[in-house]
Amino acid sequence: MPDADDDPDDTPVVPASADPPAPRPTVVVHTITSRAVRTALTAVALAHLAGVAFVTGNVAYFSRYSSEPSFWLLPPFILCAHLFIGSFYGHRQLPAAFATLTAPPVVLLMTVGFGMMFSDLHGADVNPVVMGMVWVSLFSAGLLALIYAFRAWFGQIRFTDA
């Protein structure tokens, strides 16, 4: 006669699910501790947008390229692309897809191209590689400030009065 203590498998059987639970997206929230940081980010971001508008507008509307109507739409497109990148990359965490990884460099490359044309139109006699590096450093720092300004105002960086 079998005894209750002889049963080696007296644990309850739990059915295994076919799919493990999906991981929940995590949002990293940072804090800015002063108004000065948020104000400085906003000032640099606005200066970046003003610089992009000035450089692209100067090339498209006040140069030898102004006779081409297709060229007239590029400055508003580039400015809106900078705002799009600032808002979507600053406010949300986007998945790593091809479009989300290539959009900022493509927009930055178009803006640097306008910067190079701006330098050429105004007679800057500098090595083109050096001039390109100057424009890349200016516009990439400004685009990064724009992304962090959107984060400070609307997104993942919380404002504290500490």
Coordinates of N, CA and C in Angstrom, one line a residue:
M1 N 0.8 -1.2 0.0 CA 0.0 0.0 0.0 C 0.9 1.2 0.0
P2 N 0.7 2.2 -1.0 CA 1.6 3.3 -1.0 C 1.2 4.3 0.1
D3 N 2.3 4.9 0.6 CA 2.1 5.9 1.7 C 2.2 7.3 1.0
A4 N 1.5 8.3 1.6 CA 1.5 9.6 1.1 C 2.9 10.2 1.1
D5 N 3.8 9.8 2.0 CA 5.1 10.3 2.0 C 6.0 9.7 0.9
D6 N 5.5 8.7 0.2 CA 6.3 8.0 -0.8 C 6.2 8.7 -2.2
D7 N 5.2 9.6 -2.4 CA 4.9 10.3 -3.6 C 6.0 11.3 -3.8
P8 N 6.9 11.1 -4.8 CA 8.0 12.1 -5.0 C 7.6 13.4 -5.7
D9 N 6.4 13.4 -6.4 CA 6.0 14.5 -7.1 C 4.7 15.1 -6.5
D10 N 4.8 15.7 -5.4 CA 3.6 16.2 -4.8 C 3.4 17.8 -4.9
T11 N 4.2 18.4 -5.8 CA 4.1 19.8 -6.1 C 3.0 20.0 -7.1
P12 N 2.3 21.1 -7.0 CA 1.2 21.4 -8.0 C 1.9 21.7 -9.4
V13 N 1.2 21.2 -10.4 CA 1.6 21.4 -11.8 C 1.1 22.8 -12.3
V14 N 2.0 23.6 -12.7 CA 1.7 24.9 -13.3 C 1.9 24.9 -14.8
P15 N 0.9 25.2 -15.6 CA 1.1 25.1 -17.0 C 2.0 26.2 -17.5
A16 N 3.0 25.9 -18.3 CA 3.9 26.9 -18.9 C 3.3 27.6 -20.0
S17 N 3.4 28.9 -20.0 CA 2.8 29.7 -21.1 C 3.8 29.7 -22.3
A18 N 3.2 29.8 -23.4 CA 4.0 29.7 -24.7 C 4.8 31.0 -24.9
D19 N 4.3 32.1 -24.6 CA 5.0 33.4 -24.8 C 5.4 34.0 -23.4
P20 N 6.7 34.4 -23.2 CA 7.0 35.1 -22.0 C 6.4 36.5 -22.0
P21 N 6.1 37.1 -20.9 CA 5.5 38.4 -20.9 C 6.5 39.4 -21.5
A22 N 5.9 40.3 -22.3 CA 6.7 41.3 -23.0 C 7.2 42.3 -22.0
P23 N 8.5 42.7 -22.2 CA 9.1 43.6 -21.3 C 8.4 45.0 -21.5
R24 N 8.2 45.7 -20.4 CA 7.6 47.0 -20.5 C 8.7 48.0 -20.9
P25 N 8.3 49.0 -21.7 CA 9.3 50.0 -22.0 C 9.6 50.9 -20.8
T26 N 10.9 51.1 -20.7 CA 11.3 52.0 -19.6 C 11.7 53.3 -20.1
V27 N 11.4 54.3 -19.3 CA 11.7 55.7 -19.6 C 12.6 56.2 -18.6
V28 N 13.8 56.7 -19.0 CA 14.8 57.2 -18.1 C 14.5 58.6 -17.9
V29 N 14.2 59.0 -16.6 CA 13.9 60.4 -16.3 C 15.0 61.0 -15.5
H30 N 15.5 62.1 -16.0 CA 16.6 62.8 -15.3 C 16.0 64.1 -14.8
T31 N 16.7 64.8 -13.9 CA 16.3 66.0 -13.4 C 17.3 67.1 -13.7
I32 N 16.8 68.3 -13.9 CA 17.6 69.5 -14.1 C 17.4 70.2 -12.8
T33 N 18.4 70.7 -12.1 CA 18.3 71.2 -10.8 C 18.2 72.8 -10.8
S34 N 18.3 73.4 -11.9 CA 18.2 74.9 -11.9 C 17.5 75.4 -13.1
R35 N 16.9 76.6 -13.0 CA 16.3 77.3 -14.1 C 17.4 77.7 -15.1
A36 N 18.6 78.0 -14.6 CA 19.6 78.5 -15.5 C 20.0 77.5 -16.6
V37 N 20.0 76.2 -16.2 CA 20.3 75.2 -17.2 C 19.2 75.1 -18.3
R38 N 18.0 75.1 -17.8 CA 16.9 75.0 -18.8 C 16.9 76.3 -19.7
T39 N 17.1 77.4 -19.1 CA 17.2 78.7 -19.9 C 18.3 78.7 -20.9
A40 N 19.5 78.2 -20.4 CA 20.7 78.1 -21.3 C 20.4 77.2 -22.5
L41 N 19.8 76.0 -22.2 CA 19.5 75.1 -23.3 C 18.5 75.7 -24.3
T42 N 17.5 76.4 -23.8 CA 16.5 77.0 -24.6 C 17.2 78.1 -25.5
A43 N 18.1 78.9 -24.9 CA 18.7 79.9 -25.6 C 19.6 79.4 -26.7
V44 N 20.4 78.3 -26.4 CA 21.2 77.7 -27.5 C 20.4 77.1 -28.6
A45 N 19.3 76.4 -28.2 CA 18.4 75.8 -29.2 C 17.7 76.9 -30.1
L46 N 17.3 78.0 -29.5 CA 16.7 79.0 -30.3 C 17.7 79.7 -31.2
A47 N 19.0 79.9 -30.7 CA 20.0 80.4 -31.5 C 20.4 79.4 -32.7
H48 N 20.3 78.2 -32.4 CA 20.6 77.2 -33.5 C 19.5 77.3 -34.6
L49 N 18.2 77.3 -34.2 CA 17.2 77.5 -35.1 C 17.3 78.8 -35.9
A50 N 17.7 79.8 -35.3 CA 17.9 81.1 -36.0 C 19.0 81.0 -37.0
G51 N 20.1 80.3 -36.6 CA 21.2 80.2 -37.4 C 20.9 79.3 -38.6
V52 N 20.1 78.2 -38.4 CA 19.7 77.4 -39.5 C 18.9 78.2 -40.5
A53 N 17.9 78.9 -40.0 CA 17.0 79.7 -40.8 C 17.8 80.8 -41.6
F54 N 18.8 81.4 -40.9 CA 19.6 82.4 -41.6 C 20.5 81.9 -42.7
V55 N 21.2 80.8 -42.4 CA 22.1 80.2 -43.4 C 21.4 79.6 -44.6
T56 N 20.3 78.8 -44.3 CA 19.6 78.2 -45.4 C 18.8 79.3 -46.2
G57 N 18.2 80.2 -45.5 CA 17.5 81.3 -46.2 C 18.4 82.2 -47.0
N58 N 19.6 82.5 -46.5 CA 20.5 83.3 -47.3 C 20.9 82.7 -48.5
V59 N 21.2 81.4 -48.5 CA 21.6 80.6 -49.7 C 20.5 80.5 -50.7
A60 N 19.3 80.1 -50.2 CA 18.2 79.8 -51.1 C 17.5 81.1 -51.7
Y61 N 17.5 82.2 -50.9 CA 16.7 83.3 -51.4 C 17.5 84.5 -51.8
F62 N 18.8 84.6 -51.4 CA 19.6 85.8 -51.8 C 20.9 85.4 -52.5
S63 N 20.9 84.4 -53.2 CA 22.2 84.0 -53.9 C 21.8 83.6 -55.3
R64 N 22.8 83.1 -56.0 CA 22.6 82.7 -57.4 C 21.6 81.5 -57.5
Y65 N 21.3 80.8 -56.4 CA 20.4 79.7 -56.4 C 18.9 80.2 -56.3
S66 N 18.7 81.5 -56.0 CA 17.4 81.9 -55.8 C 16.5 81.9 -57.1
S67 N 17.1 81.7 -58.2 CA 16.3 81.7 -59.4 C 15.6 80.3 -59.6
E68 N 16.0 79.3 -58.8 CA 15.4 78.0 -58.9 C 14.3 77.8 -57.9
P69 N 13.0 77.8 -58.4 CA 11.9 77.7 -57.4 C 11.9 76.4 -56.6
S70 N 12.5 75.3 -57.1 CA 12.6 74.1 -56.2 C 13.5 74.3 -55.0
F71 N 14.4 75.2 -55.1 CA 15.3 75.5 -54.0 C 14.7 76.3 -52.9
W72 N 13.6 76.9 -53.2 CA 12.9 77.8 -52.2 C 12.3 77.0 -51.1
L73 N 11.9 75.8 -51.3 CA 11.3 75.0 -50.3 C 12.2 74.3 -49.3
L74 N 13.5 74.3 -49.7 CA 14.5 73.6 -48.8 C 14.6 74.3 -47.4
P75 N 14.8 75.6 -47.3 CA 14.9 76.2 -46.0 C 13.8 75.8 -45.0
P76 N 12.5 76.0 -45.4 CA 11.4 75.6 -44.5 C 11.5 74.1 -44.2
F77 N 11.8 73.3 -45.2 CA 11.9 71.8 -45.0 C 12.9 71.5 -44.0
I78 N 14.1 72.1 -44.1 CA 15.2 71.8 -43.2 C 14.9 72.3 -41.8
L79 N 14.3 73.5 -41.7 CA 13.9 74.0 -40.4 C 12.9 73.1 -39.7
C80 N 11.9 72.7 -40.5 CA 10.9 71.8 -39.9 C 11.5 70.4 -39.5
A81 N 12.5 70.0 -40.3 CA 13.1 68.7 -40.0 C 13.9 68.8 -38.7
H82 N 14.5 70.0 -38.4 CA 15.2 70.2 -37.1 C 14.2 70.2 -36.0
L83 N 13.1 70.8 -36.2 CA 12.1 70.8 -35.1 C 11.5 69.4 -34.9
F84 N 11.3 68.7 -36.0 CA 10.8 67.3 -35.9 C 11.8 66.5 -35.1
I85 N 13.1 66.6 -35.4 CA 14.1 65.8 -34.7 C 14.1 66.2 -33.2
G86 N 14.1 67.5 -33.0 CA 14.1 67.9 -31.6 C 12.9 67.5 -30.8
S87 N 11.7 67.5 -31.4 CA 10.5 67.1 -30.7 C 10.4 65.6 -30.5
F88 N 10.6 64.8 -31.6 CA 10.4 63.4 -31.5 C 11.6 62.7 -30.7
Y89 N 12.8 63.2 -30.9 CA 13.9 62.5 -30.2 C 14.0 63.1 -28.8
G90 N 13.5 64.3 -28.5 CA 13.6 64.8 -27.2 C 12.5 64.4 -26.3
H91 N 11.3 64.2 -26.9 CA 10.1 63.9 -26.1 C 9.9 62.4 -25.9
R92 N 10.3 61.6 -26.8 CA 10.1 60.1 -26.7 C 11.3 59.3 -26.9
Q93 N 11.2 58.1 -26.5 CA 12.3 57.1 -26.8 C 11.9 56.3 -28.0
L94 N 12.5 56.6 -29.1 CA 12.1 55.9 -30.4 C 12.8 54.6 -30.5
P95 N 12.2 53.6 -31.2 CA 12.9 52.3 -31.4 C 14.0 52.5 -32.4
A96 N 15.0 51.7 -32.3 CA 16.1 51.7 -33.2 C 15.8 51.1 -34.5
A97 N 15.2 51.9 -35.4 CA 14.9 51.5 -36.7 C 15.8 52.3 -37.7
F98 N 15.8 51.8 -39.0 CA 16.6 52.5 -40.0 C 16.3 54.0 -40.1
A99 N 15.1 54.3 -40.1 CA 14.7 55.7 -40.3 C 15.0 56.6 -39.1
T100 N 14.9 56.0 -37.9 CA 15.2 56.8 -36.7 C 16.7 57.0 -36.5
L101 N 17.5 56.1 -37.1 CA 18.9 56.2 -36.9 C 19.5 57.1 -38.0
T102 N 18.9 57.2 -39.2 CA 19.5 57.9 -40.3 C 18.9 59.3 -40.4
A103 N 17.8 59.6 -39.8 CA 17.2 60.9 -40.0 C 18.1 62.1 -39.5
P104 N 18.6 62.0 -38.3 CA 19.4 63.2 -37.8 C 20.7 63.4 -38.7
P105 N 21.5 62.3 -39.0 CA 22.6 62.6 -39.9 C 22.3 63.1 -41.2
V106 N 21.2 62.7 -41.8 CA 20.8 63.2 -43.1 C 20.4 64.7 -43.1
V107 N 19.6 65.0 -42.1 CA 19.2 66.4 -41.9 C 20.5 67.3 -41.6
L108 N 21.4 66.8 -40.8 CA 22.6 67.5 -40.4 C 23.5 67.6 -41.7
L109 N 23.5 66.6 -42.5 CA 24.3 66.7 -43.8 C 23.7 67.8 -44.7
M110 N 22.4 67.8 -44.8 CA 21.8 68.9 -45.7 C 22.1 70.2 -45.1
T111 N 22.0 70.4 -43.8 CA 22.3 71.7 -43.2 C 23.8 72.1 -43.4
V112 N 24.7 71.1 -43.2 CA 26.1 71.4 -43.4 C 26.3 71.8 -44.9
G113 N 25.6 71.1 -45.8 CA 25.8 71.5 -47.2 C 25.4 72.9 -47.5
F114 N 24.3 73.4 -46.9 CA 23.9 74.8 -47.0 C 25.0 75.7 -46.3
G115 N 25.6 75.2 -45.2 CA 26.6 76.0 -44.6 C 27.8 76.2 -45.5
M116 N 28.2 75.1 -46.2 CA 29.3 75.1 -47.1 C 29.0 76.1 -48.3
M117 N 27.8 76.1 -48.8 CA 27.4 77.0 -49.8 C 27.4 78.4 -49.3
F118 N 27.0 78.6 -48.1 CA 27.0 80.0 -47.5 C 28.5 80.5 -47.4
S119 N 29.4 79.6 -47.0 CA 30.8 80.0 -46.9 C 31.4 80.3 -48.3
D120 N 31.0 79.5 -49.2 CA 31.5 79.8 -50.6 C 30.9 81.1 -51.2
L121 N 29.6 81.4 -50.9 CA 29.0 82.6 -51.4 C 29.6 83.9 -50.8
H122 N 30.1 83.7 -49.5 CA 30.7 84.9 -48.8 C 32.2 84.9 -48.9
G123 N 32.8 84.1 -49.7 CA 34.2 84.2 -50.0 C 35.1 83.7 -48.9
A124 N 34.7 82.7 -48.1 CA 35.6 82.2 -47.0 C 36.6 81.3 -47.7
D125 N 37.9 81.8 -47.6 CA 39.0 81.1 -48.2 C 39.7 80.2 -47.2
V126 N 39.0 79.1 -46.9 CA 39.5 78.1 -45.9 C 39.4 76.7 -46.6
N127 N 40.2 75.9 -46.1 CA 40.2 74.5 -46.6 C 38.8 73.9 -46.4
P128 N 38.2 73.3 -47.5 CA 36.8 72.8 -47.4 C 36.6 71.8 -46.3
V129 N 37.6 71.0 -46.0 CA 37.4 70.0 -44.9 C 37.3 70.7 -43.6
V130 N 38.2 71.7 -43.4 CA 38.1 72.4 -42.1 C 36.8 73.1 -42.0
M131 N 36.4 73.8 -43.1 CA 35.1 74.5 -43.0 C 33.9 73.5 -42.8
G132 N 34.0 72.4 -43.4 CA 32.9 71.4 -43.1 C 32.9 70.9 -41.7
M133 N 34.1 70.8 -41.1 CA 34.1 70.4 -39.7 C 33.6 71.5 -38.8
V134 N 33.8 72.7 -39.2 CA 33.3 73.8 -38.4 C 31.8 73.8 -38.4
W135 N 31.2 73.7 -39.6 CA 29.8 73.7 -39.7 C 29.2 72.5 -39.0
V136 N 29.8 71.3 -39.1 CA 29.3 70.1 -38.4 C 29.3 70.3 -36.9
S137 N 30.4 70.9 -36.4 CA 30.4 71.1 -35.0 C 29.4 72.1 -34.5
L138 N 29.2 73.2 -35.3 CA 28.1 74.2 -34.9 C 26.7 73.6 -35.0
F139 N 26.4 72.9 -36.1 CA 25.0 72.5 -36.2 C 24.7 71.2 -35.4
S140 N 25.7 70.4 -35.2 CA 25.4 69.2 -34.3 C 25.3 69.6 -32.9
A141 N 26.1 70.5 -32.4 CA 25.9 71.0 -31.0 C 24.6 71.7 -30.8
G142 N 24.2 72.5 -31.8 CA 22.9 73.1 -31.8 C 21.7 72.1 -31.8
L143 N 21.8 71.1 -32.7 CA 20.8 70.1 -32.7 C 20.7 69.3 -31.4
L144 N 21.8 69.0 -30.8 CA 21.8 68.3 -29.5 C 21.2 69.2 -28.5
A145 N 21.5 70.5 -28.5 CA 20.9 71.4 -27.5 C 19.4 71.5 -27.8
L146 N 18.9 71.4 -29.0 CA 17.5 71.5 -29.3 C 16.8 70.2 -28.8
I147 N 17.4 69.1 -28.9 CA 16.8 67.8 -28.4 C 16.7 67.9 -26.9
Y148 N 17.8 68.4 -26.2 CA 17.7 68.5 -24.7 C 16.8 69.6 -24.3
A149 N 16.6 70.6 -25.0 CA 15.6 71.7 -24.7 C 14.2 71.1 -24.7
F150 N 13.9 70.3 -25.8 CA 12.6 69.7 -25.8 C 12.5 68.7 -24.6
R151 N 13.5 68.0 -24.3 CA 13.4 67.1 -23.1 C 13.2 67.9 -21.8
A152 N 13.8 69.0 -21.7 CA 13.7 69.8 -20.5 C 12.3 70.4 -20.4
W153 N 11.7 70.8 -21.5 CA 10.4 71.4 -21.4 C 9.2 70.4 -21.5
F154 N 9.3 69.4 -22.3 CA 8.2 68.5 -22.5 C 8.4 67.0 -22.2
G155 N 9.7 66.6 -22.0 CA 9.9 65.2 -22.1 C 10.5 64.6 -20.8
Q156 N 11.6 64.0 -21.0 CA 12.2 63.1 -20.0 C 13.0 63.7 -19.0
I157 N 13.1 65.0 -19.0 CA 13.9 65.7 -17.9 C 12.9 66.5 -17.1
R158 N 12.8 66.2 -15.8 CA 11.9 66.9 -14.9 C 12.6 68.1 -14.3
F159 N 11.8 69.2 -14.2 CA 12.3 70.4 -13.6 C 12.1 70.4 -12.1
T160 N 13.1 70.7 -11.4 CA 13.0 70.8 -9.9 C 13.5 72.2 -9.5
D161 N 12.9 72.7 -8.4 CA 13.3 74.0 -7.8 C 14.4 73.8 -6.8
A162 N 15.1 72.7 -6.7 CA 16.1 72.5 -5.7 C 17.3 73.4 -5.9

